[in-house]
Coordinates of C-alpha atoms in Angstrom, one line a residue:
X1 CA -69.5 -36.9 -43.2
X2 CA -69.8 -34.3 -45.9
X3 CA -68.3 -35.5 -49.2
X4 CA -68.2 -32.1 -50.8
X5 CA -64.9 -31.7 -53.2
X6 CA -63.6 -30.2 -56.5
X7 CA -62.2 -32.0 -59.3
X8 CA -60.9 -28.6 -61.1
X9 CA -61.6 -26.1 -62.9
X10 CA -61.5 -27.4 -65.9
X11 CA -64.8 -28.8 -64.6
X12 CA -65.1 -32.3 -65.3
X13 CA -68.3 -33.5 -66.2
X14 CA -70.9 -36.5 -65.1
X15 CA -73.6 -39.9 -65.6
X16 CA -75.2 -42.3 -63.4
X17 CA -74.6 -45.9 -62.7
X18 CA -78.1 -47.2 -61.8
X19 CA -80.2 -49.4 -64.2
X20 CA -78.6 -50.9 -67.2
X21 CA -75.8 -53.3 -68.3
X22 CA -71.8 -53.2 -68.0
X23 CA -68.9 -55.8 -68.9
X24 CA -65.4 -55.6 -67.0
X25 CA -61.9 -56.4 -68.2
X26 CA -59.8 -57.2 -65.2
X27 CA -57.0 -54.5 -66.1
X28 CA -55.9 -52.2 -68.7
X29 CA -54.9 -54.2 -72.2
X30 CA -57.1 -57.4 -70.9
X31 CA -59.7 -58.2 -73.9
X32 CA -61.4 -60.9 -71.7
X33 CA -64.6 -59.8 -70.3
X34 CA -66.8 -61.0 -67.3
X35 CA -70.1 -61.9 -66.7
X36 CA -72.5 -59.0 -67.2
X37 CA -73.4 -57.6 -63.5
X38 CA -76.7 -56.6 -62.4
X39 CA -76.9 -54.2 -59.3
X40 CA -76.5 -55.8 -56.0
X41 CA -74.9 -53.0 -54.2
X42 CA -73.9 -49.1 -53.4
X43 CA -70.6 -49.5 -55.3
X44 CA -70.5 -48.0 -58.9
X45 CA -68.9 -50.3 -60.6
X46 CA -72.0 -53.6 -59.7
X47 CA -74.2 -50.8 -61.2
X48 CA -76.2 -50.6 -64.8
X49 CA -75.4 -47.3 -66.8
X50 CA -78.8 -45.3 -66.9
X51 CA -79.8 -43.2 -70.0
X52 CA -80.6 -39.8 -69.1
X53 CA -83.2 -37.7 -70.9
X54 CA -81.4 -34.6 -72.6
X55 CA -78.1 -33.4 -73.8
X56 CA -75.6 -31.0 -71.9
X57 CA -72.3 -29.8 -72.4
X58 CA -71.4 -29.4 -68.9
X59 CA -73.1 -31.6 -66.0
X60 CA -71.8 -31.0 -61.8
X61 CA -73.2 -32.8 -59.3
X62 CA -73.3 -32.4 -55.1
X63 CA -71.5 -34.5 -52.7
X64 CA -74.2 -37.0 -52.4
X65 CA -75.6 -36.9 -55.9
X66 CA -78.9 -35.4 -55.2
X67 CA -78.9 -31.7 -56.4
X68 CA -77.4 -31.8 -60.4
X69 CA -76.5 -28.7 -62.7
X70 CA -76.0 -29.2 -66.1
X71 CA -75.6 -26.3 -68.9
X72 CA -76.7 -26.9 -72.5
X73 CA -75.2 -26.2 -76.0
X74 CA -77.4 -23.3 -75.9
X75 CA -76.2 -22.2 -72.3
X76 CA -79.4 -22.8 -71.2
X77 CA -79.5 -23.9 -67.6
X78 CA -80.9 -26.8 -66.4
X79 CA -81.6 -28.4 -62.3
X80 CA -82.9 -31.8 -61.6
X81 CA -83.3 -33.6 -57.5
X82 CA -80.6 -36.3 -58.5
X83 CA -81.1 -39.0 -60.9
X84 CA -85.1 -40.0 -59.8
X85 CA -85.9 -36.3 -60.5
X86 CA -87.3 -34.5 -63.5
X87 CA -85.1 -31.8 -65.8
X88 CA -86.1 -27.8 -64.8
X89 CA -85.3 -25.2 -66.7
X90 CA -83.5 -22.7 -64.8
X91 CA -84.0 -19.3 -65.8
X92 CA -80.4 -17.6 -67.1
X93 CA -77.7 -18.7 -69.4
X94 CA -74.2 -20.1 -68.5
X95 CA -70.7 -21.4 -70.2
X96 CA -70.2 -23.3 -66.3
X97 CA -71.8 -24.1 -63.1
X98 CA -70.2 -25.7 -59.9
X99 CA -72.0 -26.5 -56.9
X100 CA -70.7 -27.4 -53.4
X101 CA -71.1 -30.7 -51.4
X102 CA -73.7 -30.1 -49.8
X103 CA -75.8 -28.5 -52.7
X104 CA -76.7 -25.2 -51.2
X105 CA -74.2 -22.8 -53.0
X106 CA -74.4 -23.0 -56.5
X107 CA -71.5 -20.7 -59.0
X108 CA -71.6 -20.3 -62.7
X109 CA -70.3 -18.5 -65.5
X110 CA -71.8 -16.3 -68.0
X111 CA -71.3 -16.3 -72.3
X112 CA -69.3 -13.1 -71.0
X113 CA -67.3 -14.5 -68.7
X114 CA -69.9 -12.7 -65.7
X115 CA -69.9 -14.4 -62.7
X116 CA -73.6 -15.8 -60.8
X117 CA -74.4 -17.0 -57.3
X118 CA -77.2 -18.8 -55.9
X119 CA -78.0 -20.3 -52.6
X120 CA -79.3 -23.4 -53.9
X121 CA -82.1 -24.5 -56.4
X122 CA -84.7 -22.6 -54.2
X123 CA -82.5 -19.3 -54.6
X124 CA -81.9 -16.1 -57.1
X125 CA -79.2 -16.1 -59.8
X126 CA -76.7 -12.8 -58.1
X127 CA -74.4 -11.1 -60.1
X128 CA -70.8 -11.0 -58.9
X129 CA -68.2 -8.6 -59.5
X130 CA -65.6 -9.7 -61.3
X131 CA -64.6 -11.8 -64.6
X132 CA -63.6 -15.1 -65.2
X133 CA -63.9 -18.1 -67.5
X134 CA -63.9 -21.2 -64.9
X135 CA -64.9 -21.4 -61.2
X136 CA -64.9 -24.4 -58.5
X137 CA -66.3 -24.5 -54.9
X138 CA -65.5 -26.3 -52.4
X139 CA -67.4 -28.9 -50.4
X140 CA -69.2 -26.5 -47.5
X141 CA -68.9 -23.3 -50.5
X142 CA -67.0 -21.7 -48.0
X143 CA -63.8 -21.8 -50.8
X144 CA -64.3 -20.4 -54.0
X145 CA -61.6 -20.3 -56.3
X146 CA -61.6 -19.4 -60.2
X147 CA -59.7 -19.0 -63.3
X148 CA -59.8 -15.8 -65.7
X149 CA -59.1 -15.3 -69.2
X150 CA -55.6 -14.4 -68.4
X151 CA -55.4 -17.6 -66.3
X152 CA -54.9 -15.7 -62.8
X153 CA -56.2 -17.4 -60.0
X154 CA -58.6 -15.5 -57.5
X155 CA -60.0 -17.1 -54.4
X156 CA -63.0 -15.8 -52.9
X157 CA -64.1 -16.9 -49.1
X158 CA -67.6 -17.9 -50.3
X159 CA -70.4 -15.5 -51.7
X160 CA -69.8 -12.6 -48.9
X161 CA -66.8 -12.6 -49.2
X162 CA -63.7 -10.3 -51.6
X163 CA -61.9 -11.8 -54.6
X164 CA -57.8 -11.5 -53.8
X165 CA -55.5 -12.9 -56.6
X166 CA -53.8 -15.4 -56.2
X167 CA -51.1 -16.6 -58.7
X168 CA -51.4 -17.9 -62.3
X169 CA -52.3 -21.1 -63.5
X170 CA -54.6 -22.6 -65.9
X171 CA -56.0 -25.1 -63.8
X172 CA -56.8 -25.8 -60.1
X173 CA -58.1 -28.5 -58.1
X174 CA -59.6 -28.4 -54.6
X175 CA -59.9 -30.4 -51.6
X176 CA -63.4 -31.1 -50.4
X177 CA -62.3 -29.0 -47.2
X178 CA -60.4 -26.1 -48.7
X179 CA -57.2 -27.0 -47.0
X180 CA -55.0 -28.3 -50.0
X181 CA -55.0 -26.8 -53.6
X182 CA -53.3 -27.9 -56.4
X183 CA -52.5 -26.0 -59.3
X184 CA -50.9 -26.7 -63.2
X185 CA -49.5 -23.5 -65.3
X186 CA -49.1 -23.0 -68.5
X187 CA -45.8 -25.1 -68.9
X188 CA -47.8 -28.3 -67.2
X189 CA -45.6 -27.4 -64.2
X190 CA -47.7 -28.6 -61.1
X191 CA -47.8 -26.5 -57.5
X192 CA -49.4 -27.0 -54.4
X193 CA -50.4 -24.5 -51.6
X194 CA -52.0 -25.4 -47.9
X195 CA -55.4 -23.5 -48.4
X196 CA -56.0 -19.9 -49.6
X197 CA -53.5 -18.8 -46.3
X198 CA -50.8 -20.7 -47.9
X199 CA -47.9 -20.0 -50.8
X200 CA -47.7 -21.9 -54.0
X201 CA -44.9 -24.8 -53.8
X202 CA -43.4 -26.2 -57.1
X203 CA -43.8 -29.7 -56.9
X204 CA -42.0 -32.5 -59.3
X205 CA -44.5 -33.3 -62.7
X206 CA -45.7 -32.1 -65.4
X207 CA -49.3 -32.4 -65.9
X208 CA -52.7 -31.4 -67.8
X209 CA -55.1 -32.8 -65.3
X210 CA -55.0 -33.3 -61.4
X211 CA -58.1 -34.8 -59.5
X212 CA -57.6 -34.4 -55.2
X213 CA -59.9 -36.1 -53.2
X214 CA -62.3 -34.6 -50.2
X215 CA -59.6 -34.4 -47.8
X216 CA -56.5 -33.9 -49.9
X217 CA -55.1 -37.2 -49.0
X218 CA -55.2 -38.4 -52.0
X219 CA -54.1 -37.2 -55.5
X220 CA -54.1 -38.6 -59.1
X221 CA -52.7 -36.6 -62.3
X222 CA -52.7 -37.5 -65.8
X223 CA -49.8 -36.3 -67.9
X224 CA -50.2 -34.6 -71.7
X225 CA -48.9 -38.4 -72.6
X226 CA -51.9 -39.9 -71.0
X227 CA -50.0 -41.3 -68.5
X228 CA -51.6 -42.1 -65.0
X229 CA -49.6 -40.9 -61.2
X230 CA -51.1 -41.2 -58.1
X231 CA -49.5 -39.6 -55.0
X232 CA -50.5 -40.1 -51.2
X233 CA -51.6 -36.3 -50.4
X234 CA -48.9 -33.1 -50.4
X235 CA -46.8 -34.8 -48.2
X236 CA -46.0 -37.9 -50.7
X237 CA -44.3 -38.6 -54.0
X238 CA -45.6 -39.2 -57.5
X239 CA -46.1 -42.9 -58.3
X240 CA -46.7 -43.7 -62.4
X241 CA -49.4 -46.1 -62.2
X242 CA -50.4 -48.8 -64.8
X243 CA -52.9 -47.3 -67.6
X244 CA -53.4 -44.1 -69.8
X245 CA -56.2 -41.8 -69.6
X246 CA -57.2 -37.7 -71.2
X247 CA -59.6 -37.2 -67.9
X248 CA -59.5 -38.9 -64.7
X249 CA -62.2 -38.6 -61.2
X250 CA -62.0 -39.6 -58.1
X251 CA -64.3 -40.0 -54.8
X252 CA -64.2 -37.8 -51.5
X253 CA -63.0 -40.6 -49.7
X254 CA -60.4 -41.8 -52.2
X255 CA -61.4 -45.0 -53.0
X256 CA -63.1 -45.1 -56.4
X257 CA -61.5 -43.4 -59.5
X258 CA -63.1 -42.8 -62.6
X259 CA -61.4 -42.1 -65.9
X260 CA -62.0 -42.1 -69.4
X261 CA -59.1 -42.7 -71.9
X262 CA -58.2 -41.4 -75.3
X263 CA -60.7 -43.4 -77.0
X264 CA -63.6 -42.4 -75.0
X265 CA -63.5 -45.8 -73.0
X266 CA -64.6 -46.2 -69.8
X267 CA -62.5 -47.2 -66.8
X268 CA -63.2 -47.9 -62.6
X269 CA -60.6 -48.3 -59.8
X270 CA -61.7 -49.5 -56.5
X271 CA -59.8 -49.7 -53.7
X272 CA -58.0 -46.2 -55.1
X273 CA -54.0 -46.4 -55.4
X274 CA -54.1 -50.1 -53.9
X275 CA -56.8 -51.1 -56.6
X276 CA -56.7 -52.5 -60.3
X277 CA -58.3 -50.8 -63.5
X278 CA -61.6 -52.1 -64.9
X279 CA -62.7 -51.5 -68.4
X280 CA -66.6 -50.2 -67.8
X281 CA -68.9 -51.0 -70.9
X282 CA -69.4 -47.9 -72.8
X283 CA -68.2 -44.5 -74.6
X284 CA -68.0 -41.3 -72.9
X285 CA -66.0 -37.9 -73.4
X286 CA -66.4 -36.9 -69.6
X287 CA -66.7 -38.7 -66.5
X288 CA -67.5 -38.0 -62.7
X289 CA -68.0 -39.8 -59.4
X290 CA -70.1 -38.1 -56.6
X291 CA -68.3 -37.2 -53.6
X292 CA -69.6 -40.5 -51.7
X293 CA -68.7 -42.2 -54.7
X294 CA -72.3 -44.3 -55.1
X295 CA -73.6 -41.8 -58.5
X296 CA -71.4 -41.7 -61.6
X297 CA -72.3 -39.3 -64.1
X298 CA -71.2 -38.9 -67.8
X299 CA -71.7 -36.9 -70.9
X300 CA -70.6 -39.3 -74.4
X301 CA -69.8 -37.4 -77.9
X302 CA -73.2 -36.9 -78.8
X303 CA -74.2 -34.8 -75.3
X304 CA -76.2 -37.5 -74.5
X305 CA -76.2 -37.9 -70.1
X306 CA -75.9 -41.1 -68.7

């Protein structure tokens, strides 16, 4: 199973859980910590954070963790085989990148809002015509969909395919599969629509973040509050869960969520919607779970990758 899914376009961004240390709280306002864990298993959570040479502003990783994009302060560009491989400078400069699932269909953006292809690390940067400021591909990069300056929403049916507009919002998440999208305007006023054949539905909420899993069954939102809802895919309602959070992540399968709160703490879910919060050792600004949710990336205040 494929694991490819987008978290946004408001492209959230990544670190590893591998080889280092982490205390755990066992819920949101708990001050007692456990034992310190060392890494036992696949699960993110029984790993050790893993400093990462470099600093990025922008970090997106594949389904299964092993192809990683990251763009610089400088827009430099930067590729590296997962988290046992070595940085590569890429040649070009972007503000964004996005890669698919599987790796093999790489997107970015331009200081000039241009727009770039490339089938995978072994391909060429292509130009693509057209503007825009954010873009997200889904897990097979059969589904692209991107936001412009103006915040309209075009849709793309991979690189051979057209741009066609499709509404306005200023941000969009997408299923792993393309089927389910889920889009916020400027008002925080939160819509849904069944794939690019579908219409835009207003939906109850108002939120500044949404994160849908690969399959669309399952969908968290944060509020401009901080506060956490979870809902059980288009065809459920919006629960308020326990916690607060400015960013939140979450698997292809659903059942680990990642977010990081308002004071750049760390927090893990297992389980998803049936789980508790755990406070994660550690600062970040951004935070991202791979699609099979066994790599956790992260980029803290200073750039620094983990």
């Amino acid at each position: 199973m494929m694991y490819g899914y987008v978290t946004g376009l408001c492209i959230l961004r990544l670190c590893l859980v591998q080889s280092g240390r982490m205390n755990m709280v066992t819920s949101f306002g708990s001050s007692a910590e456990s034992d310190e864990k060392n890494f036992a298993t696949k699960t993110p959570v029984n790993g050790y954070w893993q400093f990462i040479t470099g600093h990025l502003r922008q970090v997106a990783v594949s389904g299964d963790g092993s192809h990683v994009w990251g763009v610089d302060s400088n827009d430099e560009i930067w590729y590296r085989a997962g988290a046992s491989g070595d940085w590569q400078l890429i040649p070009g400069y972007l503000r964004q990148v996005a890669v698919s699932g599987d790796g093999s269909h790489v997107w970015g953006i331009g200081p000039n809002h241009e727009i770039y292809y490339r089938a995978g690390a072994s391909g060429d940067w292509q130009l693509i015509d057209g503007g825009l400021k954010h873009v997200a591909v889904s897990g097979d990069g059969s589904h692209v969909w991107g936001v412009n300056q103006y915040d309209q929403i075009w849709y793309r049916a991979g690189a051979s395919g057209h741009w066609q507009l499709a509404g306005e919002m200023t941000w969009v998440a997408v299923s792993g599969d393309g089927s389910h999208v889920w889009g916020v305007d400027a008002k925080g006023l939160v819509y849904y629509r069944a794939g690019a054949s579908g219409d835009w539905q207003p939906t109850a909420g108002l939120f500044k973040q949404i994160a849908v899993s690969g399959d669309g069954s399952h969908v968290w939102g944060v509020n401009g509050k901080g506060l956490v809802y979870y809902r059980a895919g288009a065809s459920g309602n919006w629960q308020q869960t326990t916690g607060s959070l400015k960013q939140i992540a979450v698997s292809g399968d659903g059942s680990h969520v990642w977010g990081v709160d308002s004071k750049d703490k760390i927090w893990y879910r297992g389980g998803g919607a049936s789980g508790a919060w755990h406070l994660i050792k550690g600062y970040l600004r951004q935070a991202h779970v791979s699609g099979d949710g066994s790599h956790v990336w992260g980029i803290d205040l200073d750039d620094q990758i983990w």
